[in-house]
Short mmCIF file of C-alpha atoms in Angstrom, two decimals:
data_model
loop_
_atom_site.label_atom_id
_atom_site.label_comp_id
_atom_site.label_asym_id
_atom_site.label_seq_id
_atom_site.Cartn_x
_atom_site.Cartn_y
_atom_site.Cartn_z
CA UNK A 1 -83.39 -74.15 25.81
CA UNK A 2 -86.31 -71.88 25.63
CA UNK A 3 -89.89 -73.17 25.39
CA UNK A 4 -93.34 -70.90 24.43
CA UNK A 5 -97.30 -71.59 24.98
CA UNK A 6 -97.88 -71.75 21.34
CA UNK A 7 -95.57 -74.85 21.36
CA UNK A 8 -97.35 -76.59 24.32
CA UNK A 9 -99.31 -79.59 23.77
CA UNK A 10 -100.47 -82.73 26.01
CA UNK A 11 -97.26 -84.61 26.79
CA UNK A 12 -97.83 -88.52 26.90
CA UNK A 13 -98.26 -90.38 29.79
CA UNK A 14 -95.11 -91.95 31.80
CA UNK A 15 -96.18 -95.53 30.14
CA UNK A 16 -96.76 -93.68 26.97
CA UNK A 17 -93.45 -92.08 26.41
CA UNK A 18 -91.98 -95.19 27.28
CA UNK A 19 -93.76 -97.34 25.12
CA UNK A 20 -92.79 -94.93 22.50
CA UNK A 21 -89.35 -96.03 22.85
CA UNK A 22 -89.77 -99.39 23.53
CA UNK A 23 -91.72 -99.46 19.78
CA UNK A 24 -88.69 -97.26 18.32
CA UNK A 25 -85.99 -99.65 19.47
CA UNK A 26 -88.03 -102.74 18.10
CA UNK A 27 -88.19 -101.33 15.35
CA UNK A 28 -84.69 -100.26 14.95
CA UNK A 29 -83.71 -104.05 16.21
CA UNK A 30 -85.72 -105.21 13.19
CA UNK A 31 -83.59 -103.18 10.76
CA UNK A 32 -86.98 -101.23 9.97
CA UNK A 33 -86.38 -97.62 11.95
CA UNK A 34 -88.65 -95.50 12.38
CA UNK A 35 -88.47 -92.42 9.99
CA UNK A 36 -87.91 -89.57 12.15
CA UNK A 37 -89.48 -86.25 11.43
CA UNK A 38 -86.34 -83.98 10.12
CA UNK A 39 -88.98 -81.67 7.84
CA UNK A 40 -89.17 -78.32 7.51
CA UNK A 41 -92.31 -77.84 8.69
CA UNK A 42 -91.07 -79.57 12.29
CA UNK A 43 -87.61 -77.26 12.24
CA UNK A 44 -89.97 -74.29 11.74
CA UNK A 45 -92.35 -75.40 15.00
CA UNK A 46 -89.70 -76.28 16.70
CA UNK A 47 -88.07 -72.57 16.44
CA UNK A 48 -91.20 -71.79 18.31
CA UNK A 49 -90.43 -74.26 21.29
CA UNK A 50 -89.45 -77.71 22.74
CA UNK A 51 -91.66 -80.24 24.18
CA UNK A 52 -89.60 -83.10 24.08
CA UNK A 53 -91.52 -86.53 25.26
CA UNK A 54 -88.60 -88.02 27.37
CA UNK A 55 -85.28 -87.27 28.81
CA UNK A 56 -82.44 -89.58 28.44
CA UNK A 57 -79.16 -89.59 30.55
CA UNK A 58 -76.34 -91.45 28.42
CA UNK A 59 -73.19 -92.10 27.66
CA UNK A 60 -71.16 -89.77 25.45
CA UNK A 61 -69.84 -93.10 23.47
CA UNK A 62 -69.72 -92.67 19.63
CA UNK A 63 -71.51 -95.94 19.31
CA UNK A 64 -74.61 -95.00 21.33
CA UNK A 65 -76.54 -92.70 19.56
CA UNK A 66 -79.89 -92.00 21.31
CA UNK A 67 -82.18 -91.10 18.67
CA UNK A 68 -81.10 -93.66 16.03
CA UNK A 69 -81.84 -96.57 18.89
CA UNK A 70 -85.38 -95.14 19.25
CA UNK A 71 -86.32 -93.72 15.96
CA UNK A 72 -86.72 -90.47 17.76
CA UNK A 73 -86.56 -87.34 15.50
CA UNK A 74 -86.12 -83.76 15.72
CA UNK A 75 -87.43 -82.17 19.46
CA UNK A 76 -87.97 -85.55 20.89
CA UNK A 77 -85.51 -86.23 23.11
CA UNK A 78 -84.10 -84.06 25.76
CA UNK A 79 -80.05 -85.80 26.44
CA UNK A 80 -77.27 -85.56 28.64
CA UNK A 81 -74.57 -86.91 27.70
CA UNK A 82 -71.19 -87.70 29.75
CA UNK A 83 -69.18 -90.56 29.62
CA UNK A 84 -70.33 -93.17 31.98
CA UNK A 85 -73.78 -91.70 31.99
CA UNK A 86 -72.95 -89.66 35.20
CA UNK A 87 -74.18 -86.70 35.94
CA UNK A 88 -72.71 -83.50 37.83
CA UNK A 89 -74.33 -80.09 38.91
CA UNK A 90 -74.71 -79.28 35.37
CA UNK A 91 -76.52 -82.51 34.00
CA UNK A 92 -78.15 -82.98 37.03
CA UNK A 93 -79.57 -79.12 36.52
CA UNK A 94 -80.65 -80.04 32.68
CA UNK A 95 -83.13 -83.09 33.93
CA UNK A 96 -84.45 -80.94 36.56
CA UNK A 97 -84.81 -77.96 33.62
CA UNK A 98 -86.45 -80.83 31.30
CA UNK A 99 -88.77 -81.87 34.09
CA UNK A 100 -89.64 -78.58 36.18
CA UNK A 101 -89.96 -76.35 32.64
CA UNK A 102 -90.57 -78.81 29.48
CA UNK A 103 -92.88 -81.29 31.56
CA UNK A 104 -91.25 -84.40 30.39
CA UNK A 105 -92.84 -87.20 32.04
CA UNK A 106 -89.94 -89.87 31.24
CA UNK A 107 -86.36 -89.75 32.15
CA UNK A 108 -84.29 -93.05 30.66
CA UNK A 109 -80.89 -93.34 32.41
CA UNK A 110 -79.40 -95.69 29.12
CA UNK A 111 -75.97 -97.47 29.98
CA UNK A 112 -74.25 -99.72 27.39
CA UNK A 113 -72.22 -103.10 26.92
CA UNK A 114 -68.51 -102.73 27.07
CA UNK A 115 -68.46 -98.75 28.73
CA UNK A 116 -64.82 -97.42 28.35
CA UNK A 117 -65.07 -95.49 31.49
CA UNK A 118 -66.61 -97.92 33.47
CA UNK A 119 -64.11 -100.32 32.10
CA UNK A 120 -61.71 -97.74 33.55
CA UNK A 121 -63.32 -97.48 36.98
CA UNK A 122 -62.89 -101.31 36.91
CA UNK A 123 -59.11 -101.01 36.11
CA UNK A 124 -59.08 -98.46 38.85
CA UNK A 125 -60.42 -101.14 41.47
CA UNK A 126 -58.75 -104.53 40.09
CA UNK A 127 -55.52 -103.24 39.30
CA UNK A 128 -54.80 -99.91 40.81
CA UNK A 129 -55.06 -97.99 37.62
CA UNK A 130 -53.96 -94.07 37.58
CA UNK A 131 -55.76 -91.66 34.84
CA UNK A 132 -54.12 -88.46 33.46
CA UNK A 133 -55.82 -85.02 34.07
CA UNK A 134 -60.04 -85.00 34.67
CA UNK A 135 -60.37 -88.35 33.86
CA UNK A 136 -59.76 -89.75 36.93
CA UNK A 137 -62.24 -87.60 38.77
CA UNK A 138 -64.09 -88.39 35.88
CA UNK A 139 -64.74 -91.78 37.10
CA UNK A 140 -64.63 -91.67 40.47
CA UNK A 141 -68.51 -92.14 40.93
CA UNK A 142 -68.42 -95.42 38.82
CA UNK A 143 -66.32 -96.68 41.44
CA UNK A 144 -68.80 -97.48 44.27
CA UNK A 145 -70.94 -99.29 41.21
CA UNK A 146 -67.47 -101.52 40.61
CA UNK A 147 -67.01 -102.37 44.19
CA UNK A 148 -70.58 -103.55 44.40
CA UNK A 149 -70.82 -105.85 41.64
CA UNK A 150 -67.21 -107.08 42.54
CA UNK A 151 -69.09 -108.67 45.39
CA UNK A 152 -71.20 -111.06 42.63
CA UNK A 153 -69.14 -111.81 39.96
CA UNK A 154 -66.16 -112.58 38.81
CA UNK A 155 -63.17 -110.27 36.61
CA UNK A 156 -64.37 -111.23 33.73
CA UNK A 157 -68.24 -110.24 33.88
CA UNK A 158 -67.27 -107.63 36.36
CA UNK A 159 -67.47 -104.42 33.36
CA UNK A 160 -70.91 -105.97 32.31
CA UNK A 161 -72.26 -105.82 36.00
CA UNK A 162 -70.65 -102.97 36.58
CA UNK A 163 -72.10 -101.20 33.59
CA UNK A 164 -75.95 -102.31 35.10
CA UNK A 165 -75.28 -101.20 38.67
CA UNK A 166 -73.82 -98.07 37.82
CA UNK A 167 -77.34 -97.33 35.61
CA UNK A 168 -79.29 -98.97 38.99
CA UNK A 169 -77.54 -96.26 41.24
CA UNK A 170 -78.53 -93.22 38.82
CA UNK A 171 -82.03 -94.45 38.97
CA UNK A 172 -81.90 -95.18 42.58
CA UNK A 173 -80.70 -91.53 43.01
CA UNK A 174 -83.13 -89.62 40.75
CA UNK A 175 -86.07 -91.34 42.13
CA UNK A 176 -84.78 -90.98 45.77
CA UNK A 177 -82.29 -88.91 46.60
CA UNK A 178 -83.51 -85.91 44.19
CA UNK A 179 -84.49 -82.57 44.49
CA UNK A 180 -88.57 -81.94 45.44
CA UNK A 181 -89.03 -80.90 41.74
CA UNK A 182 -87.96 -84.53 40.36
CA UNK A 183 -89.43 -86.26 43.50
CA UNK A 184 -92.89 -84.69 43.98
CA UNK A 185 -93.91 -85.64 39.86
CA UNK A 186 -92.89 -89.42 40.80
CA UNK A 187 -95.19 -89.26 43.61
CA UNK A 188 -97.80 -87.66 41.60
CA UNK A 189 -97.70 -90.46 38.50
CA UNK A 190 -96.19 -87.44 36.58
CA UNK A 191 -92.72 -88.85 36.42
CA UNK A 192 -91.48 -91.90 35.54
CA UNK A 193 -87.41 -92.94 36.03
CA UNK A 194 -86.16 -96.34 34.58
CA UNK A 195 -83.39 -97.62 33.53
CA UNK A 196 -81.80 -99.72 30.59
CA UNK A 197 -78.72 -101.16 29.06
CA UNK A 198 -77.86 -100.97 25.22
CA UNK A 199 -76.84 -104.11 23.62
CA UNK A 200 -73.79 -102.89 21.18
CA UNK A 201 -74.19 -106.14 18.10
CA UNK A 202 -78.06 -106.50 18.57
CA UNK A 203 -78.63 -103.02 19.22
CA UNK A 204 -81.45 -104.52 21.71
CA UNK A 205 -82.28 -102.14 24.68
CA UNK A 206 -82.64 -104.20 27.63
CA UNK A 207 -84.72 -102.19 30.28
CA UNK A 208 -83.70 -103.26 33.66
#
């Protein structure tokens, strides 16, 4: 995950980055992606260094692949991945790397429509589901999200409200409950946090 001077440029603003993505996903809505950069020439500056423009905390589902939903290419993003788009010690330690190191000034916590292990977490609160080996603590801190959107809707949007408040919580927690080296860029103008929820059959990112 190294980084050198000779790959250091000006990183875009907070509204920048994001608009970047916003433009991406349009486009990739309008069945016109953007062509990312997969040259060459950027594999060879890119062995030099990262400077990725945005950091994006997702969901390790097949069907949610970060840089196809923003036409993002080679270097751009900088993603952690788990399912449920939770993070532990060691995702947690990768945004704080990605902010604190490579200077990103965006981090994008992106859930999704119809999350298996929020789905799960639901199961686990509705019906008294058990899960076999890791995956139950696996989706133990999608729980709290369940319970609170079980208090506004009923079973059957529960998953999709779910799904949002679980996202709402991870942004609530990097821009509050954070270490000084996430918190302290957010207070500068440095940092931005938002969230978002992928639309699977549109492929629409709704930003919450």
């Amino acid at each position: 995950m190294a980084t050198s001077a000779s790959a250091i440029a000006r990183q875009p603003t907070p509204d920048e980055a994001l608009q970047r993505l916003v433009s991406g996903n349009d486009a990739f809505v309008a069945d016109e992606p953007l062509p990312p950069d997969l040259s060459r020439e950027r594999r060879l500056a890119l062995a030099e260094g990262q400077q990725p423009f945005a950091t994006l905390v997702g969901c390790s589902d097949s069907r949610v692949g970060p840089e196809q939903l923003f036409g993002a290419g080679l270097g751009e993003l900088f993603i952690v991945r788990t399912a449920g788009n939770n993070v532990d010690t060691a995702g947690m330690g990768s945004i704080e790397y990605s902010v604190a190191v490579l200077k990103v000034p965006l981090i994008v916590v992106l859930g999704h429509e119809k999350c298996g292990a929020v789905a799960a977490a639901a199961d686990v609160v509705t019906k008294d589901a058990r899960f076999p080996g890791s995956i139950a603590r696996m989706i133990e801190p999608i729980v709290p999200a369940v319970l609170a959107a079980q208090r506004n809707v009923g079973e059957e949007q529960l998953v999709d409200a779910a799904v949002e408040e679980n996202v709402r919580r991870m942004v609530e927690r990097l821009q509050k409950f954070s270490e000084p080296m996430l918190l302290e860029p957010q207070e500068r103008g440095e940092l931005k946090v938002v969230g978002a929820v992928y639309e699977l059959a549109t492929g629409k990112v709704r930003w919450l």
